[in-house]
XYZ file of C-alpha atoms in Angstrom:
653
model
C -30.359 30.312 22.256
C -28.581 32.352 19.003
C -27.826 30.835 15.973
C -24.470 31.580 16.870
C -23.921 29.699 19.954
C -25.490 26.655 18.206
C -23.282 26.154 14.678
C -19.822 28.628 16.303
C -19.745 30.614 13.551
C -17.417 33.047 13.966
C -17.926 36.616 13.251
C -15.503 38.445 11.172
C -15.616 41.860 11.379
C -18.039 43.536 13.772
C -21.450 45.445 11.516
C -21.781 48.645 13.795
C -25.127 49.911 11.840
C -27.601 47.074 10.893
C -29.720 49.263 9.023
C -27.179 48.974 6.943
C -26.855 45.468 5.768
C -30.757 45.348 4.768
C -30.092 48.588 3.140
C -27.474 46.614 0.979
C -29.584 43.180 1.276
C -32.406 45.009 -0.847
C -29.709 46.549 -3.090
C -28.432 43.194 -3.631
C -31.576 41.604 -3.979
C -32.191 44.305 -7.349
C -29.586 43.632 -8.910
C -30.195 39.655 -8.617
C -33.166 39.724 -10.690
C -31.626 40.562 -14.248
C -31.806 38.077 -17.433
C -30.963 35.345 -17.458
C -31.978 34.246 -13.259
C -34.360 30.418 -13.203
C -37.620 30.888 -11.789
C -36.658 28.896 -8.379
C -33.259 32.129 -8.022
C -36.026 34.741 -8.789
C -37.778 33.175 -5.720
C -35.095 32.740 -3.370
C -34.391 36.585 -3.589
C -38.273 37.918 -4.007
C -40.589 35.195 -1.950
C -42.954 37.395 -0.531
C -43.269 37.083 3.127
C -46.189 38.448 4.979
C -43.952 39.571 8.048
C -41.875 41.253 6.134
C -42.542 41.235 2.296
C -40.279 44.989 1.249
C -37.431 42.934 2.623
C -34.735 40.285 1.121
C -37.296 36.930 2.178
C -33.763 35.444 3.240
C -32.265 38.453 5.046
C -35.646 38.991 7.035
C -36.137 35.921 8.217
C -31.915 35.751 9.445
C -33.146 39.422 10.724
C -36.289 38.405 12.304
C -34.016 36.181 14.069
C -31.753 38.571 15.382
C -34.109 41.259 16.265
C -35.683 38.421 18.276
C -32.865 37.782 20.163
C -31.421 40.829 19.998
C -28.492 39.407 19.433
C -26.679 41.602 15.825
C -24.286 38.137 14.951
C -27.016 36.230 13.064
C -27.017 39.402 10.726
C -23.262 38.267 8.803
C -25.091 35.993 8.482
C -27.808 38.261 5.971
C -24.328 39.046 4.110
C -23.240 35.977 3.489
C -26.330 34.763 1.481
C -25.727 38.085 -0.564
C -22.352 37.629 -1.267
C -23.504 34.419 -2.433
C -24.056 36.441 -6.674
C -21.563 38.809 -5.498
C -18.913 39.375 -8.611
C -15.947 38.741 -6.850
C -15.504 35.193 -7.021
C -13.610 35.489 -3.642
C -16.610 36.633 -1.670
C -19.045 33.490 -3.148
C -16.677 30.924 -2.238
C -16.372 32.181 1.126
C -20.105 32.082 1.392
C -20.381 28.614 -0.457
C -17.786 27.014 2.004
C -20.365 28.820 4.607
C -23.742 27.033 3.536
C -24.310 25.017 6.306
C -24.259 27.976 8.912
C -26.956 29.812 6.072
C -28.937 27.184 5.677
C -29.088 26.382 9.474
C -30.154 30.427 9.425
C -33.141 28.856 7.396
C -34.452 26.160 9.053
C -34.701 22.519 6.817
C -38.084 23.623 5.728
C -36.554 26.956 3.600
C -33.402 25.153 2.647
C -35.209 22.670 1.024
C -37.719 24.773 -0.788
C -35.871 27.668 -1.459
C -32.305 26.959 -1.173
C -31.585 24.066 -3.154
C -33.584 25.531 -5.573
C -32.144 27.999 -6.141
C -28.714 26.951 -5.860
C -30.082 24.210 -8.521
C -30.275 26.875 -11.494
C -27.500 28.772 -10.704
C -24.577 26.402 -11.378
C -22.503 28.244 -13.784
C -19.700 29.805 -11.818
C -16.162 29.295 -11.280
C -14.632 25.372 -10.774
C -13.298 26.614 -7.312
C -16.709 27.710 -6.136
C -18.159 24.555 -8.151
C -16.212 22.048 -6.213
C -16.663 23.883 -2.583
C -20.352 23.388 -3.499
C -19.841 19.493 -3.970
C -18.152 18.962 -1.520
C -20.675 21.179 0.952
C -23.647 18.943 -0.504
C -22.342 15.389 0.713
C -22.413 16.892 4.169
C -26.343 18.193 4.106
C -28.457 15.211 5.023
C -29.083 17.167 8.411
C -29.833 20.238 7.067
C -32.351 19.235 4.901
C -34.454 17.507 7.475
C -32.460 14.026 8.073
C -32.728 10.852 5.522
C -35.897 11.262 4.989
C -35.574 14.425 2.662
C -31.755 13.818 1.155
C -33.292 12.956 -1.995
C -34.251 16.697 -2.744
C -30.638 16.951 -2.621
C -29.588 15.241 -5.652
C -30.809 18.190 -8.408
C -27.702 20.151 -7.205
C -25.510 17.413 -6.928
C -27.105 16.096 -10.587
C -26.068 19.335 -12.596
C -22.583 19.282 -10.656
C -21.828 15.854 -11.958
C -22.499 16.857 -15.890
C -20.364 20.563 -15.547
C -17.063 20.491 -17.972
C -13.891 20.510 -14.875
C -13.338 16.731 -14.329
C -12.335 18.044 -10.482
C -16.242 18.673 -10.200
C -17.700 16.552 -11.450
C -15.969 14.010 -9.146
C -16.874 15.535 -5.910
C -20.154 15.382 -7.075
C -20.303 11.538 -7.779
C -18.259 11.706 -4.409
C -20.671 12.995 -2.768
C -23.141 11.384 -4.137
C -21.792 7.720 -3.432
C -22.011 9.590 0.598
C -25.156 10.225 0.262
C -26.991 7.027 -1.565
C -25.763 5.665 1.221
C -28.747 7.333 3.870
C -31.436 6.717 0.690
C -34.254 4.585 1.911
C -34.155 1.319 0.102
C -37.461 2.612 -1.595
C -35.978 6.243 -2.573
C -33.404 4.948 -3.907
C -35.033 2.837 -6.587
C -38.138 6.378 -6.568
C -35.262 8.983 -6.748
C -31.874 7.980 -7.088
C -31.678 5.090 -9.814
C -33.544 7.593 -11.865
C -30.808 9.969 -11.556
C -28.426 7.320 -12.153
C -29.764 6.215 -15.488
C -30.547 10.155 -16.669
C -26.647 10.924 -16.021
C -25.492 7.409 -18.089
C -27.869 8.109 -20.978
C -26.968 12.305 -21.185
C -25.983 13.276 -24.839
C -22.862 15.041 -23.053
C -20.193 12.231 -22.359
C -18.992 14.728 -19.036
C -22.883 12.973 -17.690
C -22.209 9.234 -18.531
C -18.731 9.797 -17.401
C -20.152 10.881 -14.248
C -22.500 7.735 -14.209
C -20.097 4.930 -14.413
C -19.355 6.404 -10.731
C -22.800 5.189 -9.162
C -23.803 2.136 -10.556
C -22.276 0.116 -8.002
C -23.493 2.115 -5.235
C -26.972 1.594 -5.808
C -27.128 -1.829 -7.235
C -26.725 -3.931 -4.399
C -30.061 -2.154 -2.656
C -32.171 -2.286 -5.596
C -35.089 -4.965 -7.154
C -33.511 -7.483 -9.752
C -35.738 -5.586 -12.511
C -33.498 -2.751 -11.918
C -30.525 -4.351 -11.788
C -31.051 -5.728 -14.849
C -31.432 -2.219 -16.262
C -28.233 -1.036 -14.524
C -26.120 -3.999 -16.146
C -27.944 -3.212 -19.476
C -26.844 0.614 -19.007
C -23.745 -0.403 -17.367
C -22.671 -2.191 -20.633
C -23.943 0.171 -22.954
C -21.005 2.220 -21.644
C -18.539 0.180 -21.321
C -19.149 0.573 -25.413
C -19.575 4.387 -25.944
C -18.590 6.205 -28.724
C -16.478 8.177 -26.640
C -12.539 7.578 -25.174
C -13.457 9.066 -22.008
C -16.679 7.554 -21.066
C -14.616 4.012 -21.865
C -12.241 4.724 -19.367
C -14.440 5.697 -16.783
C -16.288 2.395 -17.358
C -13.433 0.726 -17.449
C -11.724 1.990 -14.235
C -15.786 1.229 -12.245
C -15.246 -2.445 -13.804
C -13.496 -4.039 -11.054
C -15.878 -1.973 -8.509
C -19.443 -2.860 -10.724
C -18.001 -6.922 -10.499
C -17.346 -6.765 -6.791
C -21.577 -6.275 -6.390
C -22.364 -8.460 -9.134
C -23.723 -12.025 -8.379
C -21.436 -14.315 -9.855
C -23.486 -15.565 -12.786
C -23.473 -11.732 -13.636
C -19.657 -11.484 -13.334
C -19.303 -14.684 -15.487
C -21.702 -13.922 -17.927
C -21.340 -9.902 -18.395
C -18.057 -8.293 -16.320
C -15.940 -11.271 -18.743
C -16.982 -9.996 -21.955
C -16.978 -6.361 -20.775
C -12.995 -6.816 -19.539
C -12.098 -8.498 -22.482
C -13.266 -6.172 -24.602
C -11.976 -3.154 -22.748
C -8.429 -4.936 -22.407
C -8.878 -4.769 -26.665
C -9.447 -1.300 -27.027
C -8.374 0.746 -29.745
C -6.388 3.244 -27.528
C -4.355 2.125 -24.112
C -5.365 4.720 -21.891
C -8.710 1.940 -21.514
C -7.062 -0.893 -21.796
C -4.477 0.217 -18.817
C -7.838 0.399 -16.918
C -9.024 -2.677 -18.052
C -5.743 -4.344 -16.220
C -6.253 -2.352 -13.221
C -10.064 -4.411 -12.408
C -8.432 -7.705 -14.122
C -7.027 -8.528 -10.283
C -10.643 -7.346 -8.430
C -12.064 -9.565 -11.377
C -9.438 -12.473 -10.352
C -10.309 -12.657 -6.759
C -13.953 -13.408 -7.577
C -14.024 -16.556 -9.894
C -13.422 -19.675 -8.820
C -9.439 -20.916 -9.449
C -11.048 -23.433 -12.329
C -12.222 -20.473 -14.086
C -9.106 -18.368 -13.890
C -7.286 -20.477 -16.520
C -10.306 -19.741 -19.234
C -11.646 -16.423 -18.486
C -9.305 -13.730 -17.292
C -5.274 -15.207 -18.292
C -5.749 -15.060 -22.256
C -6.240 -10.924 -21.562
C -3.066 -10.869 -18.945
C -0.776 -12.776 -21.241
C -1.851 -10.177 -23.952
C -1.526 -7.355 -21.884
C 1.550 -8.011 -20.668
C 3.135 -8.276 -24.193
C 0.716 -5.254 -25.405
C 2.194 -3.033 -27.473
C 2.345 0.410 -25.329
C 4.443 0.734 -22.973
C 2.292 2.343 -20.661
C -0.422 -1.233 -20.630
C 2.887 -2.893 -19.554
C 4.054 -0.782 -17.775
C -0.022 -1.491 -15.474
C 0.648 -4.918 -14.939
C 3.880 -4.237 -14.048
C 3.001 -1.753 -11.572
C -0.366 -4.444 -10.193
C 2.254 -7.562 -10.831
C 1.976 -8.761 -7.105
C -1.543 -8.029 -6.495
C -2.305 -10.186 -9.873
C -0.016 -12.861 -8.785
C -1.866 -13.371 -5.126
C -5.430 -13.080 -7.252
C -4.764 -16.105 -9.582
C -2.494 -18.573 -7.382
C 0.479 -20.059 -7.126
C -0.524 -22.880 -10.342
C -0.578 -20.010 -12.435
C 1.646 -17.828 -10.855
C 4.766 -20.503 -12.126
C 3.713 -21.499 -15.622
C 2.279 -18.330 -16.396
C 3.541 -15.098 -14.246
C 6.933 -16.133 -13.806
C 7.568 -16.258 -17.390
C 6.121 -12.862 -18.048
C 7.906 -10.917 -15.261
C 11.245 -11.875 -16.451
C 10.427 -10.399 -19.606
C 8.948 -7.288 -17.758
C 12.451 -7.162 -16.095
C 13.669 -7.213 -20.148
C 11.561 -4.767 -21.606
C 12.532 -1.928 -23.511
C 11.003 0.460 -21.691
C 13.436 1.680 -18.926
C 9.414 3.013 -17.053
C 8.331 -0.698 -16.940
C 11.482 -2.197 -16.309
C 11.626 0.297 -13.023
C 8.438 -0.356 -12.034
C 9.413 -4.451 -12.803
C 12.105 -3.932 -10.610
C 10.070 -2.041 -7.722
C 8.283 -5.666 -7.417
C 10.711 -8.235 -7.027
C 11.558 -8.733 -4.037
C 7.619 -9.224 -3.446
C 6.982 -11.433 -6.923
C 9.262 -13.128 -4.719
C 7.994 -13.599 -1.496
C 4.916 -14.716 -3.016
C 6.539 -17.866 -4.744
C 5.048 -21.448 -3.652
C 7.681 -22.217 -1.298
C 8.338 -26.222 -1.730
C 10.251 -24.735 -5.328
C 10.775 -20.824 -4.275
C 14.707 -21.283 -4.355
C 15.165 -22.517 -7.949
C 12.810 -20.645 -9.464
C 14.527 -16.919 -8.065
C 17.912 -18.517 -8.387
C 17.268 -20.150 -12.443
C 14.107 -17.558 -13.729
C 14.368 -13.943 -11.363
C 18.317 -13.154 -10.477
C 20.135 -14.063 -13.636
C 17.493 -10.847 -15.229
C 18.702 -9.225 -11.659
C 22.644 -9.409 -11.898
C 21.406 -7.845 -15.728
C 19.654 -4.738 -14.058
C 22.599 -4.055 -11.929
C 24.455 -2.226 -14.548
C 20.937 -1.077 -15.970
C 21.651 2.274 -17.981
C 18.988 3.612 -16.305
C 19.045 5.128 -12.882
C 15.541 4.761 -12.303
C 16.051 1.240 -12.793
C 18.435 0.754 -10.940
C 17.028 3.304 -8.497
C 14.266 0.754 -7.769
C 16.096 -2.414 -7.915
C 18.692 -1.405 -4.678
C 15.292 -0.454 -3.019
C 14.579 -3.884 -2.584
C 17.307 -6.324 -3.766
C 18.489 -6.755 -0.336
C 15.242 -8.073 0.857
C 15.883 -10.995 -1.088
C 18.991 -12.254 1.476
C 16.030 -13.549 3.947
C 14.183 -14.870 1.113
C 17.752 -16.736 -0.025
C 19.809 -17.790 2.844
C 23.168 -16.889 4.243
C 24.856 -19.260 1.102
C 23.334 -18.036 -1.752
C 23.179 -14.069 -0.586
C 27.122 -14.309 0.361
C 27.534 -16.048 -3.330
C 25.185 -14.428 -5.604
C 23.796 -11.267 -4.332
C 27.009 -9.646 -2.341
C 28.358 -8.987 -5.867
C 25.655 -6.876 -6.445
C 25.442 -5.287 -3.982
C 29.250 -3.892 -4.093
C 28.390 -3.593 -7.224
C 25.791 -1.180 -6.293
C 27.440 0.362 -3.499
C 30.071 1.818 -5.644
C 26.993 3.261 -8.841
C 27.548 6.844 -9.365
C 23.911 7.469 -9.026
C 23.723 9.073 -5.288
C 20.156 7.102 -4.976
C 21.292 3.931 -5.524
C 24.055 4.369 -3.037
C 21.615 5.214 -0.498
C 18.992 2.403 -1.053
C 21.701 0.107 -0.915
C 23.433 1.347 2.705
C 19.155 2.220 3.609
C 18.643 -1.897 3.992
C 21.727 -3.244 5.139
C 19.725 -4.328 7.654
C 18.013 -7.176 6.370
C 21.858 -8.369 4.465
C 23.004 -7.800 8.452
C 20.158 -10.215 9.695
C 21.053 -12.959 7.277
C 25.612 -13.394 7.118
C 26.275 -11.844 10.511
C 27.911 -7.896 11.543
C 31.333 -10.087 10.986
C 30.766 -11.280 7.090
C 29.076 -7.610 6.130
C 32.604 -5.956 7.509
C 34.660 -7.721 5.463
C 32.832 -7.335 2.506
C 30.284 -4.407 2.676
C 32.162 -2.232 4.334
C 35.486 -1.269 2.685
C 34.329 -0.546 -0.163
C 32.594 2.112 2.243
C 35.435 3.138 3.129
C 36.692 3.622 -0.339
C 34.269 5.323 -1.152
C 34.798 7.923 1.615
C 37.880 8.012 0.973
C 37.316 9.373 -2.964
C 39.434 11.549 -5.016
C 36.006 13.317 -5.036
C 34.552 15.300 -2.529
C 31.487 15.044 -3.175
C 31.779 11.308 -3.483
C 33.135 11.584 0.529
C 29.559 14.083 0.593
C 27.388 11.282 -0.182
C 29.258 8.956 2.301
C 29.211 10.903 5.462
C 25.774 11.804 4.613
C 24.451 8.269 4.613
C 27.071 7.693 8.212
C 24.745 8.234 10.966
C 22.192 5.660 9.084
C 24.304 2.977 8.606
C 25.559 3.895 12.785
C 22.486 3.198 13.188
C 22.162 0.296 11.479
C 25.503 -1.505 13.141
C 24.986 -0.426 16.543
C 27.721 1.390 19.168
C 30.472 -1.114 19.143
C 31.007 -1.524 15.352
C 30.959 1.655 14.678
C 33.027 2.249 17.124
C 35.489 -0.126 15.854
C 35.336 -0.128 11.944
C 33.669 3.956 10.736
C 34.860 6.163 14.482
C 38.747 6.920 12.617
C 36.537 7.606 9.710
C 34.235 10.139 11.211
C 36.924 11.953 12.599
C 39.444 12.150 9.623
C 36.582 14.157 7.993
C 37.318 16.919 10.203
C 40.251 17.880 8.962
C 39.302 17.407 5.145
C 40.619 19.661 2.977
C 37.318 20.977 1.908
C 35.178 23.289 3.646
C 31.830 20.882 2.757
C 33.648 18.002 3.611
C 34.167 19.537 6.863
C 30.373 21.208 7.438
C 28.862 17.876 6.830
C 31.092 16.212 9.427
C 30.218 18.182 12.164
C 26.407 18.360 11.280
C 27.330 13.987 11.406
C 28.615 14.264 14.767
C 26.037 15.281 16.186
C 23.479 13.140 14.789
C 25.828 10.421 16.320
C 25.528 11.473 19.429
C 21.638 12.032 19.130
C 21.884 8.399 18.312
C 23.793 7.437 20.329
C 23.508 9.682 23.910
C 25.860 12.005 25.800
C 27.854 9.681 27.575
C 29.209 8.099 24.293
C 30.016 11.611 23.098
C 32.288 12.871 26.162
C 34.091 9.095 26.249
C 34.556 8.926 22.368
C 34.279 11.805 20.038
C 34.609 15.273 22.212
C 38.499 14.554 23.481
C 39.600 13.989 19.950
C 37.288 17.100 19.089
C 38.979 19.033 21.569
C 42.178 17.508 21.204
C 41.762 19.797 17.944
C 42.393 23.112 19.342
C 45.640 22.343 19.216
C 46.169 21.507 15.736
C 48.636 24.178 14.254
C 46.369 24.663 10.718
C 43.491 27.235 11.853
C 40.939 26.026 9.630
C 41.525 22.972 11.517
C 41.257 24.907 15.224
C 38.153 26.765 14.062
C 36.287 23.237 13.000
C 36.576 22.218 17.140
C 34.362 25.743 17.490
C 31.813 24.271 14.695
C 31.950 21.303 16.571
C 31.621 22.447 19.895
C 28.819 24.679 18.494
C 26.995 21.710 17.247
C 27.270 19.001 20.027
C 27.032 21.364 23.244
C 22.967 20.757 23.122
C 23.138 17.037 22.774
C 26.098 16.715 25.231
C 24.178 18.928 28.341
C 25.058 21.762 30.320
C 27.017 19.376 32.833
C 30.177 18.976 29.627
C 29.675 22.202 28.068
C 30.324 23.673 31.141
C 33.467 21.021 32.273
C 34.353 20.834 29.234
C 34.443 22.002 26.058
C 34.048 25.748 27.867
C 37.215 26.250 28.774
C 39.077 24.849 25.574
C 36.050 28.113 24.039
C 37.705 30.226 26.394
C 41.239 29.491 25.965
C 41.201 29.672 22.410
C 40.025 33.704 22.754
C 43.860 34.118 22.776
C 44.533 32.387 19.427
C 46.711 35.278 17.232
C 44.390 34.435 14.365
C 41.428 36.927 13.968
C 38.652 34.168 12.607
C 39.150 32.056 15.641
C 39.264 35.040 17.806
C 35.840 36.466 16.412
C 34.120 32.411 16.225
C 34.880 32.141 19.455
C 32.864 34.964 19.936
C 29.811 33.490 18.117
C 30.504 30.233 19.962
C 30.230 31.475 23.323
C 26.716 33.340 21.984
C 25.629 29.878 20.697
C 26.469 27.974 24.133
C 25.515 30.656 26.026
C 21.654 29.682 26.782
C 23.209 25.963 27.738
C 25.508 27.384 30.626
C 24.228 28.767 34.128
C 24.328 32.105 35.529
C 27.348 32.377 37.273
C 29.545 30.447 34.926
C 27.928 33.365 31.991
C 29.097 35.564 34.341
C 32.350 34.848 36.299
C 33.821 32.929 33.072
C 32.122 34.137 30.190
C 31.557 38.141 30.533
C 35.302 38.586 31.293
C 36.538 37.161 28.067
C 33.933 38.676 25.909
C 34.375 42.299 27.308
C 37.999 41.864 26.074
C 37.246 40.545 22.944
C 35.041 43.400 22.281
C 38.001 45.643 22.327
C 40.376 43.633 20.222
C 42.070 45.067 17.611
C 40.121 43.159 14.745
C 37.377 44.769 13.902
C 35.135 41.507 13.235
C 36.453 40.193 16.286
C 34.849 43.232 18.119
C 31.483 43.246 16.226
C 31.013 39.983 16.810
C 32.058 40.026 20.936
C 29.996 42.894 20.870
C 26.425 40.879 19.134
C 27.099 38.282 21.815
C 27.040 40.344 24.949
C 24.046 41.931 23.671
C 22.370 38.802 23.093
C 23.419 37.471 26.854
C 22.580 40.605 28.536
C 26.227 40.823 29.528
C 26.309 44.212 29.460
């Protein structure tokens, strides 16, 4: 069986002359042995072979395999190997992405002894090439002989974990974490753990930041002596002189805490958490907040007040808005971690302060958590806490000067109605909903309309119609056409939430009125709105409710309104189906071909072209074709042009 059959390797171009490849490979081999390459690279390109000493060793292997099978399809692999050192970055990247194919061609032994050392020695390349290499090596376990030999992948990945580019290091660490699970406990201590120590004590900050991501994957599977060493290394990195290293350590603090024994969480992790949360760099302090969630879930309830809460209180009032933002962003998770008692005593006042924060970003993050925070409050005094402490802050945010804050609040405020019940919703929340529904920011209005179903479930459709719908109607008739346009865009969403009966009763007339608006953009949007409504409510509803009103506009004295009829037919024909289009819409279109206004007539031609594919062949030949032929001889040039185009497209010539 050939390598092509084994790997599914797709040959990109047919290489006719195999001798050209051998010559190319020899030339490339000579060019590779230049100053500055390591011994492994030289061995890779020049290793003597008894079978074909004059030829590039890897290329010779591939060529021999190809010759044995009589299959030229393996020769492109020789080119891939040569491209690993090509001056063209794209060719090197292409070869790296097919590294598994090269490894399969070489076999597991030569991959271990030649390919991997070569890759290790030549890790000085463009970042995108190194990124692809780091990703490939994470899936190389079986290509080097399975878990028994997986430690062979550590040297190149260790080198990649020390490069300057962050994304390359992160991908190398990701691959190292992946292959660490394939090490046996013995191999983990013999090969992997020393690698972590080397990275942790490296001269450059790049290696030390990479080490932070590896402690947690090896800690659970090593001996107690090695565990003590790992904890010491992590402590050292948490107090490193370089902020980037402390930042990396802080980002992995919670993850590392999860694999430690509880006694070491209390003795080691808490002191590190406190130190990092008081770091001079706010980028370190905000990551400590994230770790706080993991640490709090690990500790018994009685230890939280003394070990975690002082630091959390400090973070919630931090001088840096970024740290306060992180507290607000993680507030619901913190609330669940610390439990109801601490929430009531400490987190409620902290949440109030975050909702009143001087920075809009912090207020927006806190506003986004209002519903979730209220849901997780203790049930016995939830309503009292919300009404007394949270709702006053929410009322202030409704008229906030920053639109992002108002938008964040609008996306969740409707959810409070299910928590507070019907009476409180009608008395306290509905005025807030109305205020936001009339907000100048479109996103705020959209977020309110998008969540009307929450309120509908609590107060009922009738109460809703008496309170919010008048405001919607008022906006729909606003003097500013852009405001009207915004409401039209929300209408299908609103219709889906309120149901067909309520829509017909309250909003149908409004939708039809938009079709004769004096602004074209409104008429166009209203046409699209009708199409979406038909898709939502079905063809039968359209036939009974919409189509008669649309077709009635064909006799309107204003030619713009007659043209709107044609635009509606274009939009509705597909959704309504062949029967309604043929029996009800087509006769109206054909009748309008006699309109006195040329703009109407050429739009008739365009409409017939649009609905033609929906009609059956009989209707096309007997009804549509004669009308188009008549329009094709019209006195107006535009009418003639569009009629001839329709005849051509519908193949009626």
